[in-house]
Amino acid sequence: MSPTRRRGDALTTAIFQAVLSELAESSFEELTFDKIASAAGTGKAALYRRWSTPAELVLAALSDPATGFGEPPAPPGTGTLRDDLIALLEQFVRALDEPRGRALLPLIAHRHRHPELFEQVHRLVIRPHQEVLLSVLRQAVDRGEAAPGSLTPRIVSVGPRLILLQAWEGGLVDSCEITSIVDEVLIPLTRP
Amino acid sequence: MSPTRRRGDALTTAIFQAVLSELAESSFEELTFDKIASAAGTGKAALYRRWSTPAELVLAALSDPATGFGEPPAPPGTGTLRDDLIALLEQFVRALDEPRGRALLPLIAHRHRHPELFEQVHRLVIRPHQEVLLSVLRQAVDRGEAAPGSLTPRIVSVGPRLILLQAWEGGLVDSCEITSIVDEVLIPLTRP
DNA sequence: CCATTAGTGAACAAAGTTGTTCCCTATTTG
DNA sequence: CAAATAGGGAACAACTTTGTTCACTAATGG
């Protein structure tokens, strides 16, 4: 019945994908080695050999470049603030449609129950993305496209937050909504 | 040890508060008659006598005027859009600091797992509040304070959404943040 | 003061679920 | 081809936890 017995990275990647999928449709507390093993089509022993807690596994899956957020996002560098913002938010929306993105939602929602885990997720995933957004705004300020006062964490967070809630409510966010957020909210908000 | 044996409404109210508290610090799926009974300091039989499912209990607690959102919110009617918005959002923030408000968060977060329950919560709580916000905007349009194009569900949702995510992340939202949201986002967004 | 209603607390068992390990064998490597 | 490594699957038991009901008694009301 099994096509072949996987080993090494092939198996690890399958396990990571299983972790993120399970996380995406439940929550961290419901994550068990049992479910992960069956979702990955392997036995629990293969998991126990490598990780000892679900938290380790989640962080490993999120850190992996293939399945998670292994490398920080690239700055778009389109030359204008508007296009940079649209590119970043579209990238964000695309990520939220993948398992790695959907896996973030339960972690964010229950952040207060697992502060240490969320802290690492924040460092690993959220902060780098905020940094990119901030650098985009900084360049816009240098070009005179945005007010220097826009460089606050608060303002930086508005775009991702609106996207996040939209994704939470409706599922996928279409690009028309992204441009609407950029043009009606973010650009007015940062105008010099 | 028990001061007195409660009956009728006194007991019902205690049960409702227990339901909302339990919900506030966990989620709907973790809500059991067991936990509710101990939180309310009563036995499970008293619950079984009245309700047969946790969903019924949640809706009853949210519908109750004393513990939940029994009566729709009053329009502020301050005379200006800015003050109306601030009043509404502050009311919202205050509700989110009470059990009835915190109980909404898990219901919203897991809305896809319990569509029928969320649908009723939406009708009972969310829609009436949206209606008030919309009527405030409508009055502002009539006075010429806001653009007629502002009367969209999307724009109406921006304020509550920003508050909601802020509450999710940080706990309580102070009024300085509310005025900042109103002045920097909502007013520019609705300007004629 | 008695009868009725309704709350309390515990009993009771059932059920599902999870952590952990062991054996067998497919794959790899020398 | 043989030895070593590591995956697959299942066994195993234990535990937690819940739903449901029963007998007892405090409160109510005639």
Short mmCIF file of C-alpha atoms (C1' of nucleotides) in Angstrom, two decimals:
data_model
loop_
_atom_site.label_atom_id
_atom_site.label_comp_id
_atom_site.label_asym_id
_atom_site.label_seq_id
_atom_site.Cartn_x
_atom_site.Cartn_y
_atom_site.Cartn_z
CA MET A 1 0.00 0.00 0.00
CA SER A 2 2.84 2.37 0.77
CA PRO A 3 4.53 3.57 -2.41
CA THR A 4 7.92 3.58 -0.79
CA ARG A 5 9.43 4.07 2.59
CA ARG A 6 10.60 7.63 2.89
CA ARG A 7 13.71 8.72 4.77
CA GLY A 8 15.62 11.78 5.75
CA ASP A 9 14.56 15.08 4.27
CA ALA A 10 11.69 13.64 2.26
CA LEU A 11 10.11 12.36 5.44
CA THR A 12 10.95 15.46 7.42
CA THR A 13 9.27 17.66 4.85
CA ALA A 14 6.19 15.45 4.86
CA ILE A 15 6.08 15.72 8.64
CA PHE A 16 6.45 19.49 8.53
CA GLN A 17 3.62 19.79 6.06
CA ALA A 18 1.49 17.57 8.25
CA VAL A 19 2.25 19.73 11.27
CA LEU A 20 1.27 22.90 9.49
CA SER A 21 -1.87 21.38 8.03
CA GLU A 22 -3.03 20.05 11.35
CA LEU A 23 -2.26 23.34 13.00
CA ALA A 24 -4.05 25.21 10.25
CA GLU A 25 -7.33 23.47 10.90
CA SER A 26 -7.24 23.20 14.63
CA SER A 27 -5.10 24.81 17.30
CA PHE A 28 -1.86 24.26 19.06
CA GLU A 29 -3.44 22.53 22.03
CA GLU A 30 -5.13 20.02 19.79
CA LEU A 31 -1.89 19.22 18.07
CA THR A 32 -0.70 15.73 19.02
CA PHE A 33 2.00 13.40 17.80
CA ASP A 34 -0.79 11.02 16.98
CA LYS A 35 -2.54 13.28 14.53
CA ILE A 36 0.68 14.52 13.01
CA ALA A 37 1.89 11.00 12.41
CA SER A 38 -1.29 9.92 10.69
CA ALA A 39 -1.46 13.10 8.64
CA ALA A 40 2.12 12.51 7.53
CA GLY A 41 1.42 8.84 6.89
CA THR A 42 4.11 7.66 9.23
CA GLY A 43 4.45 6.21 12.70
CA LYS A 44 4.85 8.09 15.91
CA ALA A 45 8.24 6.52 16.53
CA ALA A 46 9.71 8.50 13.63
CA LEU A 47 8.59 11.68 15.37
CA TYR A 48 9.84 10.69 18.79
CA ARG A 49 13.23 10.01 17.33
CA ARG A 50 13.62 13.65 16.35
CA TRP A 51 11.50 15.91 18.51
CA SER A 52 10.18 15.58 21.97
CA THR A 53 7.44 18.20 22.14
CA PRO A 54 4.85 19.61 19.73
CA ALA A 55 6.29 23.09 20.26
CA GLU A 56 9.69 22.03 18.95
CA LEU A 57 8.03 20.50 15.96
CA VAL A 58 6.01 23.60 15.20
CA LEU A 59 9.04 25.84 15.39
CA ALA A 60 11.02 23.46 13.22
CA ALA A 61 8.26 23.39 10.60
CA LEU A 62 7.93 27.17 10.62
CA SER A 63 11.68 27.65 10.43
CA ASP A 64 12.16 25.30 7.53
CA PRO A 65 12.69 27.20 4.25
CA ALA A 66 10.72 24.62 2.28
CA THR A 67 7.57 24.43 4.40
CA GLY A 68 7.70 27.50 6.63
CA PHE A 69 9.26 30.93 6.76
CA GLY A 70 12.89 29.88 6.60
CA GLU A 71 14.15 32.97 4.88
CA PRO A 72 12.99 36.52 5.48
CA PRO A 73 10.78 38.14 2.84
CA ALA A 74 12.45 40.09 0.07
CA PRO A 75 11.75 43.83 -0.14
CA PRO A 76 9.78 44.45 -3.32
CA GLY A 77 11.67 47.56 -4.43
CA THR A 78 9.20 48.65 -7.07
CA GLY A 79 10.18 52.29 -6.68
CA THR A 80 6.87 53.64 -5.40
CA LEU A 81 5.25 53.29 -2.02
CA ARG A 82 1.92 52.23 -3.45
CA ASP A 83 3.31 49.38 -5.50
CA ASP A 84 5.59 48.27 -2.70
CA LEU A 85 2.65 48.09 -0.32
CA ILE A 86 0.50 46.22 -2.78
CA ALA A 87 3.29 43.75 -3.45
CA LEU A 88 3.89 43.15 0.23
CA LEU A 89 0.25 42.72 1.10
CA GLU A 90 -0.33 40.40 -1.81
CA GLN A 91 2.59 38.36 -0.66
CA PHE A 92 1.00 38.30 2.76
CA VAL A 93 -2.34 37.19 1.39
CA ARG A 94 -0.71 34.45 -0.62
CA ALA A 95 1.08 33.19 2.46
CA LEU A 96 -2.20 33.18 4.36
CA ASP A 97 -3.63 30.85 1.77
CA GLU A 98 -0.87 28.31 2.30
CA PRO A 99 -0.62 25.92 5.23
CA ARG A 100 2.27 27.88 6.73
CA GLY A 101 0.12 30.99 6.84
CA ARG A 102 -3.02 29.34 8.09
CA ALA A 103 -0.95 27.66 10.76
CA LEU A 104 -0.13 31.10 12.11
CA LEU A 105 -3.74 32.01 12.83
CA PRO A 106 -4.29 29.66 15.76
CA LEU A 107 -0.90 30.61 17.15
CA ILE A 108 -1.83 34.26 17.02
CA ALA A 109 -5.30 33.72 18.38
CA HIS A 110 -4.09 31.76 21.38
CA ARG A 111 -0.92 33.68 21.89
CA HIS A 112 -1.74 34.27 25.51
CA ARG A 113 -1.87 30.59 26.26
CA HIS A 114 1.58 29.87 24.94
CA PRO A 115 3.60 33.04 25.43
CA GLU A 116 6.99 31.40 24.96
CA LEU A 117 5.96 29.73 21.72
CA PHE A 118 4.37 32.90 20.40
CA GLU A 119 7.44 34.88 21.34
CA GLN A 120 9.55 32.67 19.11
CA VAL A 121 7.01 32.77 16.31
CA HIS A 122 7.06 36.51 16.59
CA ARG A 123 10.83 36.65 16.32
CA LEU A 124 10.96 34.13 13.54
CA VAL A 125 8.07 35.21 11.33
CA ILE A 126 6.29 38.37 12.32
CA ARG A 127 9.17 40.65 13.17
CA PRO A 128 11.08 40.10 9.91
CA HIS A 129 7.94 40.92 7.95
CA GLN A 130 7.34 44.05 9.98
CA GLU A 131 10.92 45.03 9.32
CA VAL A 132 10.43 44.78 5.59
CA LEU A 133 7.28 46.83 5.74
CA LEU A 134 9.06 49.40 7.86
CA SER A 135 11.97 49.58 5.44
CA VAL A 136 9.54 50.13 2.57
CA LEU A 137 8.00 53.01 4.44
CA ARG A 138 11.43 54.36 5.33
CA GLN A 139 12.43 54.43 1.68
CA ALA A 140 9.18 56.21 0.88
CA VAL A 141 9.95 58.81 3.52
CA ASP A 142 13.41 59.30 2.00
CA ARG A 143 11.80 59.84 -1.39
CA GLY A 144 9.34 62.28 0.12
CA GLU A 145 6.39 60.03 -0.59
CA ALA A 146 5.46 59.53 3.03
CA ALA A 147 5.48 61.64 6.16
CA PRO A 148 8.32 60.93 8.61
CA GLY A 149 5.65 60.58 11.29
CA SER A 150 4.36 57.48 9.53
CA LEU A 151 7.26 55.39 10.76
CA THR A 152 5.45 54.05 13.79
CA PRO A 153 4.77 50.42 14.68
CA ARG A 154 1.11 51.32 14.91
CA ILE A 155 0.80 52.55 11.38
CA VAL A 156 2.94 49.74 10.07
CA SER A 157 0.55 47.26 11.63
CA VAL A 158 -2.66 48.61 10.10
CA GLY A 159 -2.28 46.95 6.72
CA PRO A 160 -1.40 43.47 7.96
CA ARG A 161 -4.12 43.69 10.58
CA LEU A 162 -6.86 44.53 8.13
CA ILE A 163 -5.69 41.72 5.90
CA LEU A 164 -5.50 39.34 8.80
CA LEU A 165 -9.03 39.98 9.97
CA GLN A 166 -10.35 39.85 6.46
CA ALA A 167 -8.67 36.50 5.95
CA TRP A 168 -10.08 35.31 9.23
CA GLU A 169 -13.60 36.20 8.27
CA GLY A 170 -13.86 35.37 4.64
CA GLY A 171 -11.09 33.05 3.70
CA LEU A 172 -9.20 34.37 0.73
CA VAL A 173 -8.73 38.10 0.12
CA ASP A 174 -8.80 39.23 -3.50
CA SER A 175 -6.45 41.80 -4.91
CA CYS A 176 -9.22 44.32 -5.34
CA GLU A 177 -9.52 44.43 -1.58
CA ILE A 178 -5.80 44.87 -1.24
CA THR A 179 -5.69 47.87 -3.53
CA SER A 180 -8.71 49.24 -1.75
CA ILE A 181 -6.92 48.97 1.57
CA VAL A 182 -3.79 50.56 0.16
CA ASP A 183 -5.51 53.40 -1.66
CA GLU A 184 -8.21 54.19 0.86
CA VAL A 185 -6.36 53.61 4.08
CA LEU A 186 -2.61 53.25 3.92
CA ILE A 187 -1.76 55.95 1.39
CA PRO A 188 -3.94 58.59 3.09
CA LEU A 189 -2.52 57.50 6.40
CA THR A 190 1.08 58.07 5.39
CA ARG A 191 0.70 61.09 3.16
CA PRO A 192 3.21 63.82 3.98
CA MET B 1 -19.94 26.25 53.35
CA SER B 2 -22.54 27.47 50.90
CA PRO B 3 -24.01 30.79 52.02
CA THR B 4 -27.43 29.89 50.74
CA ARG B 5 -29.00 27.81 48.09
CA ARG B 6 -29.78 29.99 45.13
CA ARG B 7 -32.84 29.59 42.92
CA GLY B 8 -34.47 31.02 39.86
CA ASP B 9 -32.96 34.14 38.36
CA ALA B 10 -30.17 34.44 40.90
CA LEU B 11 -28.91 31.03 39.90
CA THR B 12 -29.52 31.60 36.22
CA THR B 13 -27.47 34.76 36.28
CA ALA B 14 -24.64 33.00 38.08
CA ILE B 15 -24.71 30.29 35.46
CA PHE B 16 -24.67 32.81 32.64
CA GLN B 17 -21.69 34.57 34.14
CA ALA B 18 -19.93 31.25 34.52
CA VAL B 19 -20.62 30.42 30.89
CA LEU B 20 -19.22 33.69 29.66
CA SER B 21 -16.18 33.49 31.91
CA GLU B 22 -15.35 29.99 30.84
CA LEU B 23 -15.86 30.90 27.22
CA ALA B 24 -13.72 33.99 27.66
CA GLU B 25 -10.70 32.04 28.72
CA SER B 26 -11.01 29.03 26.51
CA SER B 27 -13.10 28.25 23.47
CA PHE B 28 -16.48 26.92 22.61
CA GLU B 29 -15.27 23.37 22.07
CA GLU B 30 -13.73 23.28 25.51
CA LEU B 31 -16.94 24.44 27.08
CA THR B 32 -18.57 21.62 29.07
CA PHE B 33 -21.41 21.37 31.51
CA ASP B 34 -18.86 20.16 34.00
CA LYS B 35 -16.74 23.29 33.93
CA ILE B 36 -19.73 25.58 33.81
CA ALA B 37 -21.27 23.91 36.83
CA SER B 38 -18.14 24.20 38.90
CA ALA B 39 -17.53 27.77 37.82
CA ALA B 40 -21.07 28.64 38.79
CA GLY B 41 -20.73 26.69 42.02
CA THR B 42 -23.66 24.47 41.31
CA GLY B 43 -24.35 20.93 40.15
CA LYS B 44 -24.72 19.73 36.61
CA ALA B 45 -28.30 18.61 37.22
CA ALA B 46 -29.39 22.23 37.53
CA LEU B 47 -28.02 22.85 34.05
CA TYR B 48 -29.55 19.76 32.52
CA ARG B 49 -32.91 20.82 33.83
CA ARG B 50 -32.85 23.93 31.67
CA TRP B 51 -30.61 23.49 28.66
CA SER B 52 -29.53 20.48 26.74
CA THR B 53 -26.53 21.74 24.77
CA PRO B 54 -23.69 24.19 25.39
CA ALA B 55 -24.76 26.16 22.32
CA GLU B 56 -28.17 26.85 23.81
CA LEU B 57 -26.53 27.98 27.00
CA VAL B 58 -24.15 30.31 25.22
CA LEU B 59 -26.93 31.93 23.25
CA ALA B 60 -29.03 32.28 26.37
CA ALA B 61 -26.16 33.92 28.24
CA LEU B 62 -25.42 36.29 25.36
CA SER B 63 -29.09 37.14 24.94
CA ASP B 64 -29.65 37.93 28.59
CA PRO B 65 -29.82 41.67 29.21
CA ALA B 66 -28.03 41.33 32.55
CA THR B 67 -25.04 39.26 31.48
CA GLY B 68 -24.95 39.54 27.70
CA PHE B 69 -26.13 41.77 24.92
CA GLY B 70 -29.83 41.61 25.64
CA GLU B 71 -30.69 45.03 24.34
CA PRO B 72 -29.19 46.70 21.30
CA PRO B 73 -26.70 49.52 21.85
CA ALA B 74 -27.99 53.07 22.06
CA PRO B 75 -26.90 55.52 19.36
CA PRO B 76 -24.71 58.14 21.00
CA GLY B 77 -26.23 61.15 19.24
CA THR B 78 -23.50 63.61 20.20
CA GLY B 79 -24.12 65.70 17.13
CA THR B 80 -20.76 65.23 15.43
CA LEU B 81 -19.36 62.24 13.60
CA ARG B 82 -16.09 62.31 15.47
CA ASP B 83 -17.67 62.22 18.90
CA ASP B 84 -20.19 59.61 17.85
CA LEU B 85 -17.41 57.37 16.61
CA ILE B 86 -15.35 57.83 19.73
CA ALA B 87 -18.33 57.10 21.91
CA LEU B 88 -19.19 53.94 19.99
CA LEU B 89 -15.66 52.61 19.92
CA GLU B 90 -15.18 53.31 23.60
CA GLN B 91 -18.37 51.45 24.29
CA PHE B 92 -16.97 48.62 22.23
CA VAL B 93 -13.69 48.60 24.12
CA ARG B 94 -15.50 48.57 27.43
CA ALA B 95 -17.56 45.61 26.32
CA LEU B 96 -14.41 43.79 25.26
CA ASP B 97 -13.10 44.14 28.78
CA GLU B 98 -16.14 42.42 30.25
CA PRO B 99 -16.79 38.69 30.18
CA ARG B 100 -19.53 39.09 27.58
CA GLY B 101 -17.06 40.75 25.23
CA ARG B 102 -14.19 38.40 25.84
CA ALA B 103 -16.57 35.53 25.32
CA LEU B 104 -17.10 36.77 21.78
CA LEU B 105 -13.46 36.40 20.79
CA PRO B 106 -13.32 32.60 20.71
CA LEU B 107 -16.66 32.52 18.95
CA ILE B 108 -15.35 34.85 16.27
CA ALA B 109 -12.02 33.08 15.97
CA HIS B 110 -13.60 29.67 15.48
CA ARG B 111 -16.58 30.85 13.54
CA HIS B 112 -15.91 28.37 10.78
CA ARG B 113 -16.19 25.45 13.13
CA HIS B 114 -19.63 26.39 14.37
CA PRO B 115 -21.33 28.24 11.55
CA GLU B 116 -24.83 27.94 12.93
CA LEU B 117 -23.81 29.24 16.34
CA PHE B 118 -21.83 32.09 14.86
CA GLU B 119 -24.71 32.98 12.59
CA GLN B 120 -26.91 33.49 15.63
CA VAL B 121 -24.24 35.39 17.47
CA HIS B 122 -23.91 37.58 14.43
CA ARG B 123 -27.63 38.29 14.32
CA LEU B 124 -27.86 38.81 18.03
CA VAL B 125 -24.76 40.88 18.76
CA ILE B 126 -22.71 41.94 15.80
CA ARG B 127 -25.38 43.05 13.37
CA PRO B 128 -27.15 45.40 15.80
CA HIS B 129 -23.85 47.08 16.58
CA GLN B 130 -23.03 47.43 12.90
CA GLU B 131 -26.46 48.94 12.41
CA VAL B 132 -25.80 51.59 15.02
CA LEU B 133 -22.46 52.43 13.48
CA LEU B 134 -24.08 52.63 10.09
CA SER B 135 -26.81 54.92 11.37
CA VAL B 136 -24.19 57.20 12.90
CA LEU B 137 -22.46 57.40 9.55
CA ARG B 138 -25.78 57.95 7.79
CA GLN B 139 -26.56 60.90 10.02
CA ALA B 140 -23.11 62.29 9.32
CA VAL B 141 -23.76 62.00 5.60
CA ASP B 142 -27.06 63.83 6.04
CA ARG B 143 -25.22 66.61 7.84
CA GLY B 144 -22.60 66.73 5.13
CA GLU B 145 -19.87 65.53 7.45
CA ALA B 146 -19.18 62.32 5.57
CA ALA B 147 -19.15 61.26 1.94
CA PRO B 148 -22.17 59.23 0.81
CA GLY B 149 -19.72 56.69 -0.53
CA SER B 150 -18.66 55.92 3.03
CA LEU B 151 -21.80 53.96 3.72
CA THR B 152 -20.33 50.60 2.87
CA PRO B 153 -20.08 47.55 5.11
CA ARG B 154 -16.35 47.54 4.47
CA ILE B 155 -15.73 51.00 5.79
CA VAL B 156 -18.07 50.45 8.68
CA SER B 157 -16.04 47.44 9.71
CA VAL B 158 -12.63 49.13 9.79
CA GLY B 159 -12.99 50.71 13.21
CA PRO B 160 -14.30 47.65 15.04
CA ARG B 161 -11.72 45.50 13.32
CA LEU B 162 -8.79 47.60 14.37
CA ILE B 163 -10.12 47.66 17.92
CA LEU B 164 -10.72 43.95 17.86
CA LEU B 165 -7.20 43.06 16.78
CA GLN B 166 -5.72 45.54 19.20
CA ALA B 167 -7.71 43.98 22.01
CA TRP B 168 -6.61 40.57 20.91
CA GLU B 169 -2.98 41.48 20.99
CA GLY B 170 -2.61 43.74 23.93
CA GLY B 171 -5.54 43.28 26.21
CA LEU B 172 -7.12 46.60 27.00
CA VAL B 173 -7.18 49.48 24.53
CA ASP B 174 -6.79 52.94 25.99
CA SER B 175 -8.80 55.92 24.81
CA CYS B 176 -5.75 57.55 23.27
CA GLU B 177 -5.64 54.71 20.80
CA ILE B 178 -9.31 55.13 20.06
CA THR B 179 -8.99 58.80 19.23
CA SER B 180 -5.94 57.98 17.16
CA ILE B 181 -7.92 55.44 15.17
CA VAL B 182 -10.79 57.87 14.71
CA ASP B 183 -8.68 60.88 13.77
CA GLU B 184 -6.05 59.15 11.68
CA VAL B 185 -8.12 56.51 9.98
CA LEU B 186 -11.88 56.81 10.19
CA ILE B 187 -12.30 60.54 9.69
CA PRO B 188 -9.93 60.67 6.68
CA LEU B 189 -11.65 57.59 5.33
CA THR B 190 -15.12 59.10 5.38
CA ARG B 191 -14.30 62.70 4.53
CA PRO B 192 -16.54 64.07 1.77
"C1'" DC C 1 -46.78 23.41 59.46
"C1'" DC C 2 -46.91 20.47 55.45
"C1'" DA C 3 -46.38 19.63 50.58
"C1'" DT C 4 -44.07 20.74 46.50
"C1'" DT C 5 -40.44 22.39 43.76
"C1'" DA C 6 -35.83 22.64 42.60
"C1'" DG C 7 -30.59 22.80 43.80
"C1'" DT C 8 -26.56 20.12 45.50
"C1'" DG C 9 -23.25 16.86 45.38
"C1'" DA C 10 -21.77 12.53 44.27
"C1'" DA C 11 -21.85 8.19 41.94
"C1'" DC C 12 -21.26 5.74 37.94
"C1'" DA C 13 -19.52 4.01 34.06
"C1'" DA C 14 -18.00 4.67 29.32
"C1'" DA C 15 -15.34 6.52 25.88
"C1'" DG C 16 -12.08 8.34 23.56
"C1'" DT C 17 -7.34 9.65 23.29
"C1'" DT C 18 -2.46 9.91 24.09
"C1'" DG C 19 2.22 8.89 25.31
"C1'" DT C 20 5.60 5.51 24.77
"C1'" DT C 21 7.92 1.53 23.18
"C1'" DC C 22 8.84 -2.75 20.61
"C1'" DC C 23 9.48 -5.64 16.66
"C1'" DC C 24 9.90 -6.23 11.86
"C1'" DT C 25 11.67 -4.89 7.51
"C1'" DA C 26 12.83 -1.56 3.73
"C1'" DT C 27 16.60 1.26 2.48
"C1'" DT C 28 21.23 2.58 2.47
"C1'" DT C 29 26.21 2.02 2.72
"C1'" DG C 30 30.64 -0.16 2.71
"C1'" DC D 1 26.19 -9.08 -0.66
"C1'" DA D 2 26.12 -8.15 4.29
"C1'" DA D 3 25.74 -4.99 8.14
"C1'" DA D 4 23.78 -0.99 9.98
"C1'" DT D 5 20.41 2.52 10.15
"C1'" DA D 6 15.92 4.22 10.48
"C1'" DG D 7 10.72 3.98 9.09
"C1'" DG D 8 6.16 1.60 9.61
"C1'" DG D 9 2.71 -0.13 12.20
"C1'" DA D 10 0.74 -1.78 16.13
"C1'" DA D 11 0.49 -3.00 21.05
"C1'" DC D 12 -0.26 -1.46 25.46
"C1'" DA D 13 -2.00 0.63 29.24
"C1'" DA D 14 -3.35 4.63 31.64
"C1'" DC D 15 -5.66 8.69 32.13
"C1'" DT D 16 -8.49 12.26 31.83
"C1'" DT D 17 -12.80 13.76 31.17
"C1'" DT D 18 -17.71 13.83 30.24
"C1'" DG D 19 -22.50 12.74 30.07
"C1'" DT D 20 -26.22 11.33 32.82
"C1'" DT D 21 -28.87 10.26 36.77
"C1'" DC D 22 -30.11 9.50 41.74
"C1'" DA D 23 -31.01 10.49 46.49
"C1'" DC D 24 -30.96 14.13 49.83
"C1'" DT D 25 -32.42 18.55 51.53
"C1'" DA D 26 -33.03 23.59 51.40
"C1'" DA D 27 -36.33 26.98 49.95
"C1'" DT D 28 -41.02 28.25 48.76
"C1'" DG D 29 -45.96 28.73 49.20
"C1'" DG D 30 -50.50 27.52 50.58
#
